[in-house]
Amino acid sequence: MSATPVPDSIPQPSSKSDFSIHNIPFGIFSTRQDPTPRACTAYGDYVIDLKIMHGLAFFKHLDFPVDVFAQATLNDFIALGKETTSAVRHQVQNLLKDDRAFGIFFNYCAVPMEEAIMHLPIKIGDYTDFYSSIEHATNVGCLFRDPENALLPNWKRMPIGYHGRASSIVVSGTPVRRPLGQSRPLEEGGTPQFGPSKLLDFELEMGFVIGQSTKLGQRIPVEQAEDYIFGMVLFNDWSARDIQGWEYVPLGPFLGKNFASTMSPWIVTMEALEPFRVDGPEQDPPVLPYLAFSGKKNYDIHLEVVIHTDDFDATVCQSNFKYMYWNMPQQLAHHTVNGCNVNVGDMYASGTISGKTKTSYGSMLELSWRGTHPLPMPDGSERRFIHDGDTVIMRGYAEKDGIRVGFGEAAGKVLPAEEMA
Ligand code: CA
């Protein structure tokens, strides 16, 4: 039985809903009644079936293939370009504003959100993870290297990143298995330890999705980069610190990172985030000309991380996307300056988003200062890192002048490691 009553007019979302009329994000869903994944948007407590809308000819003025919304990913829809995807948003918004549309539109196309099973919304060909928060990079530099020289000389010169693993990106709600792996020998020169990671961590990040492909050899200038960014998601770059610490020299992150990354199911368009543009931190020294930009390129998006168990919910971090030192256009301009091509559906994650205060650090590594300052939990237990059975929930929203645009959740429950053979 559905807990949401069947309305007889289009229900208004609450003022705290992530999915106001100003949002209209895109996702892929199915239901038990119709298990075929298909495209949708969200409004308040409802999912709106775009495939049915198309079937009812609500997009006939836009002239795009009828099967675009009948697919299990949004890649072909996104590839239609922002003019079309924007027109789809506007058509949904117009109908939602028109109460006469209830009978011909909402009544047929809306499904209570609790009946929707959300899927990974895009086929991700490539995934890159940046390292663009100066507070995070400084904290990690202090913890792992030298507090006097926490930032390496290249850090303020370019957005540092690494190529991640696309195959293990999962949608919110998918359980995450504690990984097995090697970690540093207990004695220098000894045999490495092997077993379940003891230092499992989250990384609070946001990702952007590429909306327009380029050819090999083509550079994306920083001032054109926004044309190539379709929208954003919440992103948890799960990290096994003990595996990472032993393997990362000399070539960087590998098995300590690629066992899972969790993303939120809704892609929020850059158009919906337009009212929330802000200036980023001052970049000093000045960047090279190919990274120079004008205007407001950061976004004021409140972010938080909750550890959920059967007994409690503990908010362990409150941060904001606006703290990012390197912005998305700079990341994309840098990524392509050597001619590296990008494809629709590629994922580019920000790196851990930490602020200046201790409660705004975006990982347990920083929050517990490498385990030396455990976080008290409401049930009297402590967390240095993430325990089996913990669910890590990331949430994010932008809010200004009565307009709220949110991302929903990126949540994952940690399961115990597989038994070793
Ligand atoms: Ca990361």
Coordinates of C-alpha atoms and ligand atoms in Angstrom, one line a residue:
M1 CA 0.0 0.0 0.0
S2 CA 1.2 3.5 -0.8
A3 CA 1.6 5.9 2.1
T4 CA 1.1 8.8 -0.2
P5 CA -2.6 9.6 -0.8
V6 CA -3.8 9.9 -4.3
P7 CA -4.3 13.6 -5.0
D8 CA -7.0 15.2 -7.0
S9 CA -5.0 18.2 -8.0
I10 CA -1.2 18.8 -8.5
P11 CA 0.2 18.7 -4.9
Q12 CA 2.6 21.6 -3.9
P13 CA 6.0 20.4 -2.5
S14 CA 6.8 21.5 1.0
S15 CA 9.2 24.5 1.3
K16 CA 11.9 22.0 2.4
S17 CA 11.6 19.7 -0.6
D18 CA 14.7 19.2 -2.7
F19 CA 12.5 18.9 -5.7
S20 CA 10.8 22.2 -6.1
I21 CA 9.5 23.5 -9.4
H22 CA 12.8 25.3 -9.8
N23 CA 14.8 22.0 -9.8
I24 CA 13.3 19.5 -12.3
P25 CA 16.3 17.1 -12.2
F26 CA 16.7 14.0 -14.4
G27 CA 16.9 10.4 -13.4
I28 CA 16.1 6.8 -14.4
F29 CA 13.5 4.8 -12.5
S30 CA 11.4 1.7 -12.5
T31 CA 8.6 0.4 -10.4
R32 CA 7.5 -3.1 -9.3
Q33 CA 4.5 -2.8 -11.6
D34 CA 6.7 -1.8 -14.6
P35 CA 10.3 -3.0 -14.0
T36 CA 11.6 -1.4 -17.3
P37 CA 14.0 1.4 -16.4
R38 CA 13.0 4.7 -18.0
A39 CA 13.6 8.5 -17.7
C40 CA 11.9 10.6 -15.1
T41 CA 12.0 13.9 -13.2
A42 CA 11.1 14.7 -9.6
Y43 CA 8.6 17.1 -8.2
G44 CA 8.0 17.1 -4.4
D45 CA 7.2 13.6 -3.3
Y46 CA 6.5 12.4 -6.8
V47 CA 8.5 11.0 -9.7
I48 CA 7.2 12.1 -13.1
D49 CA 7.5 9.5 -15.9
L50 CA 9.0 11.3 -19.0
K51 CA 8.4 8.3 -21.2
I52 CA 4.6 8.5 -20.6
M53 CA 4.7 12.2 -21.0
H54 CA 6.3 11.7 -24.4
G55 CA 3.8 9.1 -25.3
L56 CA 1.0 11.6 -24.4
A57 CA 2.6 14.0 -26.9
F58 CA 3.7 16.6 -24.4
F59 CA 7.0 17.0 -26.1
K60 CA 5.9 16.8 -29.8
H61 CA 6.9 20.5 -30.3
L62 CA 10.5 19.5 -29.6
D63 CA 10.9 16.8 -32.3
F64 CA 13.3 14.3 -30.8
P65 CA 13.2 10.5 -31.0
V66 CA 10.4 8.8 -29.1
D67 CA 12.7 6.2 -27.6
V68 CA 15.0 8.7 -25.8
F69 CA 13.1 8.4 -22.6
A70 CA 12.5 4.6 -22.9
Q71 CA 16.2 3.8 -22.4
A72 CA 18.0 2.7 -19.2
T73 CA 20.3 5.7 -19.2
L74 CA 20.1 9.4 -19.9
N75 CA 23.1 9.5 -22.3
D76 CA 21.1 9.9 -25.5
F77 CA 18.8 12.4 -23.9
I78 CA 21.7 14.5 -22.6
A79 CA 23.4 14.3 -26.0
L80 CA 20.4 16.1 -27.6
G81 CA 21.9 19.3 -26.2
K82 CA 21.0 21.9 -23.7
E83 CA 18.5 23.6 -25.9
T84 CA 16.3 20.5 -25.9
T85 CA 16.9 19.3 -22.4
S86 CA 16.2 22.8 -21.2
A87 CA 12.9 22.9 -23.2
V88 CA 11.9 19.6 -21.6
R89 CA 12.4 21.1 -18.1
H90 CA 10.4 24.2 -19.1
Q91 CA 7.5 22.1 -20.5
V92 CA 7.3 20.1 -17.2
Q93 CA 7.4 23.4 -15.2
N94 CA 4.7 24.9 -17.3
L95 CA 2.4 21.9 -16.8
L96 CA 3.1 21.8 -13.1
K97 CA 2.0 25.5 -12.8
D98 CA -1.2 24.8 -14.6
D99 CA -3.8 23.1 -12.3
R100 CA -6.0 22.3 -15.3
A101 CA -3.2 19.9 -16.4
F102 CA -3.8 17.6 -13.5
G103 CA -6.3 15.3 -15.4
I104 CA -4.3 15.1 -18.6
F105 CA -0.8 15.2 -17.2
F106 CA -0.1 14.6 -13.5
N107 CA -2.8 11.9 -13.1
Y108 CA -1.1 9.7 -15.8
C109 CA 2.6 10.6 -15.3
A110 CA 3.2 10.9 -11.6
V111 CA 4.2 8.1 -9.3
P112 CA 4.7 8.4 -5.5
M113 CA 8.5 8.6 -4.9
E114 CA 8.5 5.8 -2.4
E115 CA 7.3 3.4 -5.2
A116 CA 10.2 4.4 -7.5
I117 CA 13.3 2.3 -7.7
M118 CA 16.1 4.6 -8.8
H119 CA 18.9 3.4 -11.1
L120 CA 22.3 4.7 -12.1
P121 CA 21.1 7.5 -14.4
I122 CA 24.0 7.4 -16.9
K123 CA 26.4 5.1 -18.6
I124 CA 29.7 6.4 -17.4
G125 CA 32.5 5.9 -19.8
D126 CA 35.3 7.6 -17.9
Y127 CA 35.6 8.9 -14.4
T128 CA 38.1 11.4 -13.2
D129 CA 38.6 12.5 -9.5
F130 CA 40.1 15.9 -8.8
Y131 CA 41.6 17.1 -5.6
S132 CA 40.4 20.7 -5.7
S133 CA 39.6 21.7 -2.1
I134 CA 42.6 23.6 -0.6
E135 CA 41.5 22.8 2.9
H136 CA 41.3 19.0 2.2
A137 CA 44.7 19.0 0.3
T138 CA 46.3 21.0 3.2
N139 CA 44.9 18.6 5.8
V140 CA 46.0 15.5 4.0
G141 CA 49.4 17.1 3.4
C142 CA 49.7 17.7 7.2
L143 CA 48.6 14.2 8.1
F144 CA 50.7 12.2 5.6
R145 CA 53.7 14.4 4.8
D146 CA 54.9 17.7 6.4
P147 CA 52.7 20.3 8.1
E148 CA 55.3 23.0 7.1
N149 CA 54.9 22.1 3.4
A150 CA 51.4 20.6 3.3
L151 CA 50.7 21.7 -0.3
L152 CA 53.1 20.4 -2.9
P153 CA 54.5 23.1 -5.3
N154 CA 52.1 22.1 -8.2
W155 CA 48.9 22.3 -6.2
K156 CA 48.1 26.0 -6.7
R157 CA 49.3 25.8 -10.3
M158 CA 46.7 23.3 -11.7
P159 CA 43.7 21.2 -10.7
I160 CA 45.4 17.9 -9.6
G161 CA 43.4 14.8 -10.4
Y162 CA 43.7 11.1 -11.2
H163 CA 41.8 8.7 -13.5
G164 CA 39.3 6.7 -11.4
R165 CA 37.3 3.6 -12.1
A166 CA 33.9 4.0 -13.8
S167 CA 32.8 0.3 -13.5
S168 CA 32.4 0.5 -9.7
I169 CA 30.3 3.7 -9.5
V170 CA 26.9 2.7 -8.0
V171 CA 23.7 4.5 -7.4
S172 CA 22.6 5.6 -3.9
G173 CA 21.1 2.8 -1.9
T174 CA 23.5 0.1 -3.2
P175 CA 25.4 -1.6 -0.3
V176 CA 29.1 -1.2 -0.2
R177 CA 31.3 -4.2 0.8
R178 CA 34.3 -3.5 3.0
P179 CA 37.3 -4.2 0.7
L180 CA 40.1 -6.6 1.3
G181 CA 43.6 -5.5 0.5
Q182 CA 47.3 -5.1 1.4
S183 CA 48.4 -2.5 3.9
R184 CA 51.7 -1.4 5.3
P185 CA 53.9 -4.0 7.1
L186 CA 53.9 -3.6 10.8
E187 CA 57.7 -3.5 10.7
E188 CA 59.6 -1.7 8.0
G189 CA 60.8 -4.3 5.5
G190 CA 58.3 -6.9 6.8
T191 CA 55.5 -8.7 5.0
P192 CA 52.5 -6.5 4.2
Q193 CA 49.3 -7.1 6.2
F194 CA 46.4 -8.5 4.3
G195 CA 42.7 -8.5 5.2
P196 CA 39.6 -6.4 5.4
S197 CA 40.4 -2.6 5.4
K198 CA 40.5 -1.3 9.0
L199 CA 40.3 2.3 7.9
L200 CA 37.3 2.6 5.7
D201 CA 36.3 6.2 5.0
F202 CA 34.0 8.4 2.9
E203 CA 34.9 11.4 0.9
L204 CA 32.3 14.1 0.5
E205 CA 32.3 15.2 -3.1
M206 CA 30.2 16.5 -5.9
G207 CA 30.5 15.3 -9.5
F208 CA 29.6 16.9 -12.8
V209 CA 28.3 15.1 -15.9
I210 CA 29.6 15.9 -19.4
G211 CA 26.8 17.0 -21.8
Q212 CA 28.7 17.3 -25.0
S213 CA 31.5 15.2 -26.5
T214 CA 34.7 16.4 -28.0
K215 CA 37.1 15.0 -30.5
L216 CA 40.6 13.7 -29.6
G217 CA 42.9 16.7 -29.8
Q218 CA 40.2 19.3 -29.1
R219 CA 40.7 21.6 -26.2
I220 CA 37.9 23.1 -24.2
P221 CA 38.7 26.7 -23.3
V222 CA 37.8 27.7 -19.8
E223 CA 35.3 30.3 -20.9
Q224 CA 33.4 27.7 -23.0
A225 CA 33.6 24.9 -20.5
E226 CA 30.1 25.5 -19.0
D227 CA 28.6 24.5 -22.4
Y228 CA 30.0 21.0 -21.9
I229 CA 28.7 20.5 -18.3
F230 CA 25.2 19.1 -18.2
G231 CA 24.6 18.9 -14.4
M232 CA 25.8 17.8 -11.0
V233 CA 25.3 15.0 -8.5
L234 CA 26.4 14.1 -4.9
F235 CA 29.4 11.7 -4.9
N236 CA 31.0 9.6 -2.2
D237 CA 34.4 8.5 -3.2
W238 CA 34.7 5.6 -0.7
S239 CA 38.4 5.2 0.4
A240 CA 40.3 2.5 2.3
R241 CA 43.0 4.6 4.0
D242 CA 45.2 1.7 5.0
I243 CA 45.2 0.2 1.4
Q244 CA 45.7 3.7 0.0
G245 CA 48.6 4.5 2.3
W246 CA 50.6 1.5 1.3
E247 CA 50.0 1.6 -2.5
Y248 CA 49.8 5.2 -3.5
V249 CA 53.5 5.9 -4.0
P250 CA 54.6 6.2 -6.8
L251 CA 51.5 6.2 -9.1
G252 CA 48.7 7.4 -6.9
P253 CA 45.3 6.0 -5.8
F254 CA 44.3 2.5 -7.0
L255 CA 42.6 -0.3 -5.0
G256 CA 42.1 1.9 -2.0
K257 CA 39.6 3.9 -4.1
N258 CA 38.2 1.7 -6.9
F259 CA 36.1 -0.8 -4.9
A260 CA 33.0 1.6 -4.9
S261 CA 31.9 5.1 -5.4
T262 CA 28.3 6.1 -4.6
M263 CA 26.4 8.8 -6.6
S264 CA 23.0 10.3 -6.1
P265 CA 20.3 9.3 -8.6
W266 CA 19.2 12.7 -9.7
I267 CA 21.3 14.9 -12.1
V268 CA 20.5 18.5 -11.2
T269 CA 21.0 20.7 -14.3
M270 CA 23.4 23.7 -14.3
E271 CA 20.4 25.8 -15.4
A272 CA 18.7 24.9 -12.1
L273 CA 21.8 25.9 -10.2
E274 CA 22.2 29.3 -12.0
P275 CA 20.7 31.4 -9.1
F276 CA 23.3 30.0 -6.7
R277 CA 26.5 31.2 -8.4
V278 CA 29.1 32.7 -6.1
D279 CA 32.8 33.8 -6.2
G280 CA 35.3 31.2 -5.2
P281 CA 38.4 31.7 -3.1
E282 CA 41.1 34.1 -4.4
Q283 CA 43.6 32.2 -6.5
D284 CA 47.1 33.3 -5.5
P285 CA 49.6 33.0 -7.3
P286 CA 47.7 33.9 -10.5
V287 CA 46.9 31.0 -12.7
L288 CA 48.4 30.4 -16.1
P289 CA 46.4 32.1 -18.9
Y290 CA 44.6 28.9 -20.1
L291 CA 43.1 28.6 -16.6
A292 CA 42.1 32.2 -16.2
F293 CA 38.4 32.9 -16.0
S294 CA 35.9 35.7 -15.4
G295 CA 32.6 35.8 -13.5
K296 CA 31.3 33.7 -10.7
K297 CA 32.2 30.1 -11.3
N298 CA 31.5 28.5 -7.9
Y299 CA 28.1 27.5 -6.4
D300 CA 26.7 27.9 -3.0
I301 CA 25.6 24.4 -2.2
H302 CA 25.2 23.3 1.4
L303 CA 26.5 19.8 2.0
E304 CA 26.3 17.4 4.9
V305 CA 27.2 13.9 5.9
V306 CA 25.2 11.7 8.3
I307 CA 26.2 8.4 9.8
H308 CA 23.0 6.4 10.2
T309 CA 22.7 3.2 12.2
D310 CA 19.7 1.3 13.6
D311 CA 20.2 3.4 16.8
F312 CA 21.0 6.9 15.7
D313 CA 21.7 9.5 13.1
A314 CA 24.8 11.6 13.7
T315 CA 25.6 14.6 11.4
V316 CA 29.4 14.4 11.3
C317 CA 30.1 17.1 8.6
Q318 CA 28.6 20.3 7.2
S319 CA 30.4 21.7 4.3
N320 CA 29.8 23.7 1.1
F321 CA 30.7 23.3 -2.5
K322 CA 31.6 27.0 -2.7
Y323 CA 34.9 26.3 -0.8
M324 CA 36.4 24.7 -3.9
Y325 CA 39.7 26.4 -4.8
W326 CA 39.5 25.1 -8.4
N327 CA 36.2 25.5 -10.2
M328 CA 34.6 23.1 -12.7
P329 CA 35.5 25.1 -15.9
Q330 CA 39.1 25.2 -14.8
Q331 CA 39.1 21.4 -14.2
L332 CA 37.6 20.8 -17.6
A333 CA 40.0 23.2 -19.3
H334 CA 42.9 21.6 -17.6
H335 CA 41.7 18.1 -18.3
T336 CA 41.6 18.8 -22.1
V337 CA 44.5 21.2 -22.5
N338 CA 46.6 18.3 -23.8
G339 CA 43.9 17.2 -26.3
C340 CA 42.3 14.5 -24.1
N341 CA 38.7 14.1 -25.3
V342 CA 35.6 13.9 -23.2
N343 CA 32.3 12.0 -23.8
V344 CA 28.7 12.5 -22.9
G345 CA 28.1 10.8 -19.5
D346 CA 31.7 11.1 -18.3
M347 CA 31.9 11.9 -14.6
Y348 CA 34.3 14.4 -13.1
A349 CA 34.3 14.5 -9.3
S350 CA 35.5 17.4 -7.3
G351 CA 37.7 15.8 -4.7
T352 CA 36.8 15.9 -1.0
I353 CA 35.1 19.2 -0.1
S354 CA 36.4 20.4 3.2
G355 CA 35.9 23.9 4.8
K356 CA 38.1 25.7 7.3
T357 CA 36.3 24.6 10.5
K358 CA 36.8 21.1 12.0
T359 CA 33.1 20.3 11.5
S360 CA 33.3 21.0 7.8
Y361 CA 36.0 18.4 7.0
G362 CA 34.7 16.1 4.3
S363 CA 36.3 12.7 5.4
M364 CA 36.7 10.8 8.6
L365 CA 40.5 10.9 8.0
E366 CA 40.3 14.7 8.7
L367 CA 37.3 14.7 11.1
S368 CA 39.1 12.2 13.5
W369 CA 42.5 13.6 12.5
R370 CA 43.8 10.2 11.4
G371 CA 42.0 8.5 14.2
T372 CA 43.6 10.5 17.0
H373 CA 40.4 12.4 17.8
P374 CA 37.5 9.9 17.6
L375 CA 34.0 11.4 17.1
P376 CA 31.5 10.7 19.9
M377 CA 28.3 9.1 18.6
P378 CA 24.8 9.5 20.3
D379 CA 24.8 5.9 21.6
G380 CA 28.1 6.4 23.5
S381 CA 30.2 4.7 20.8
E382 CA 33.0 6.4 18.9
R383 CA 34.0 6.6 15.2
R384 CA 37.5 7.0 13.9
F385 CA 36.5 5.5 10.6
I386 CA 33.4 3.8 9.3
H387 CA 32.1 0.6 10.9
D388 CA 30.3 -2.4 9.3
G389 CA 26.5 -1.7 9.5
D390 CA 27.0 2.1 9.2
T391 CA 25.1 3.9 6.4
V392 CA 26.9 7.0 5.2
I393 CA 24.3 9.5 3.8
M394 CA 25.3 12.6 1.9
R395 CA 22.8 15.4 1.3
G396 CA 23.1 18.7 -0.5
Y397 CA 20.9 21.6 -1.4
A398 CA 21.1 25.2 -2.5
E399 CA 18.6 27.7 -1.1
K400 CA 18.2 31.5 -1.7
D401 CA 15.3 33.9 -1.8
G402 CA 12.7 31.2 -1.2
I403 CA 14.1 29.0 -4.1
R404 CA 15.4 25.6 -3.1
V405 CA 17.1 23.2 -5.3
G406 CA 18.3 19.9 -3.8
F407 CA 20.1 16.8 -4.8
G408 CA 18.4 14.2 -2.6
E409 CA 20.8 11.6 -1.1
A410 CA 23.9 9.6 -1.9
A411 CA 23.6 6.8 0.7
G412 CA 25.5 3.5 1.1
K413 CA 25.5 0.9 3.9
V414 CA 28.8 -0.8 4.7
L415 CA 28.6 -4.6 4.7
P416 CA 31.3 -6.8 6.4
A417 CA 34.1 -7.9 4.1
E418 CA 33.7 -11.2 2.3
E419 CA 35.2 -14.2 4.1
M420 CA 38.7 -14.9 3.0
A421 CA 39.2 -18.2 1.3
Ligands
CA1 CA 38.5 11.6 -3.8

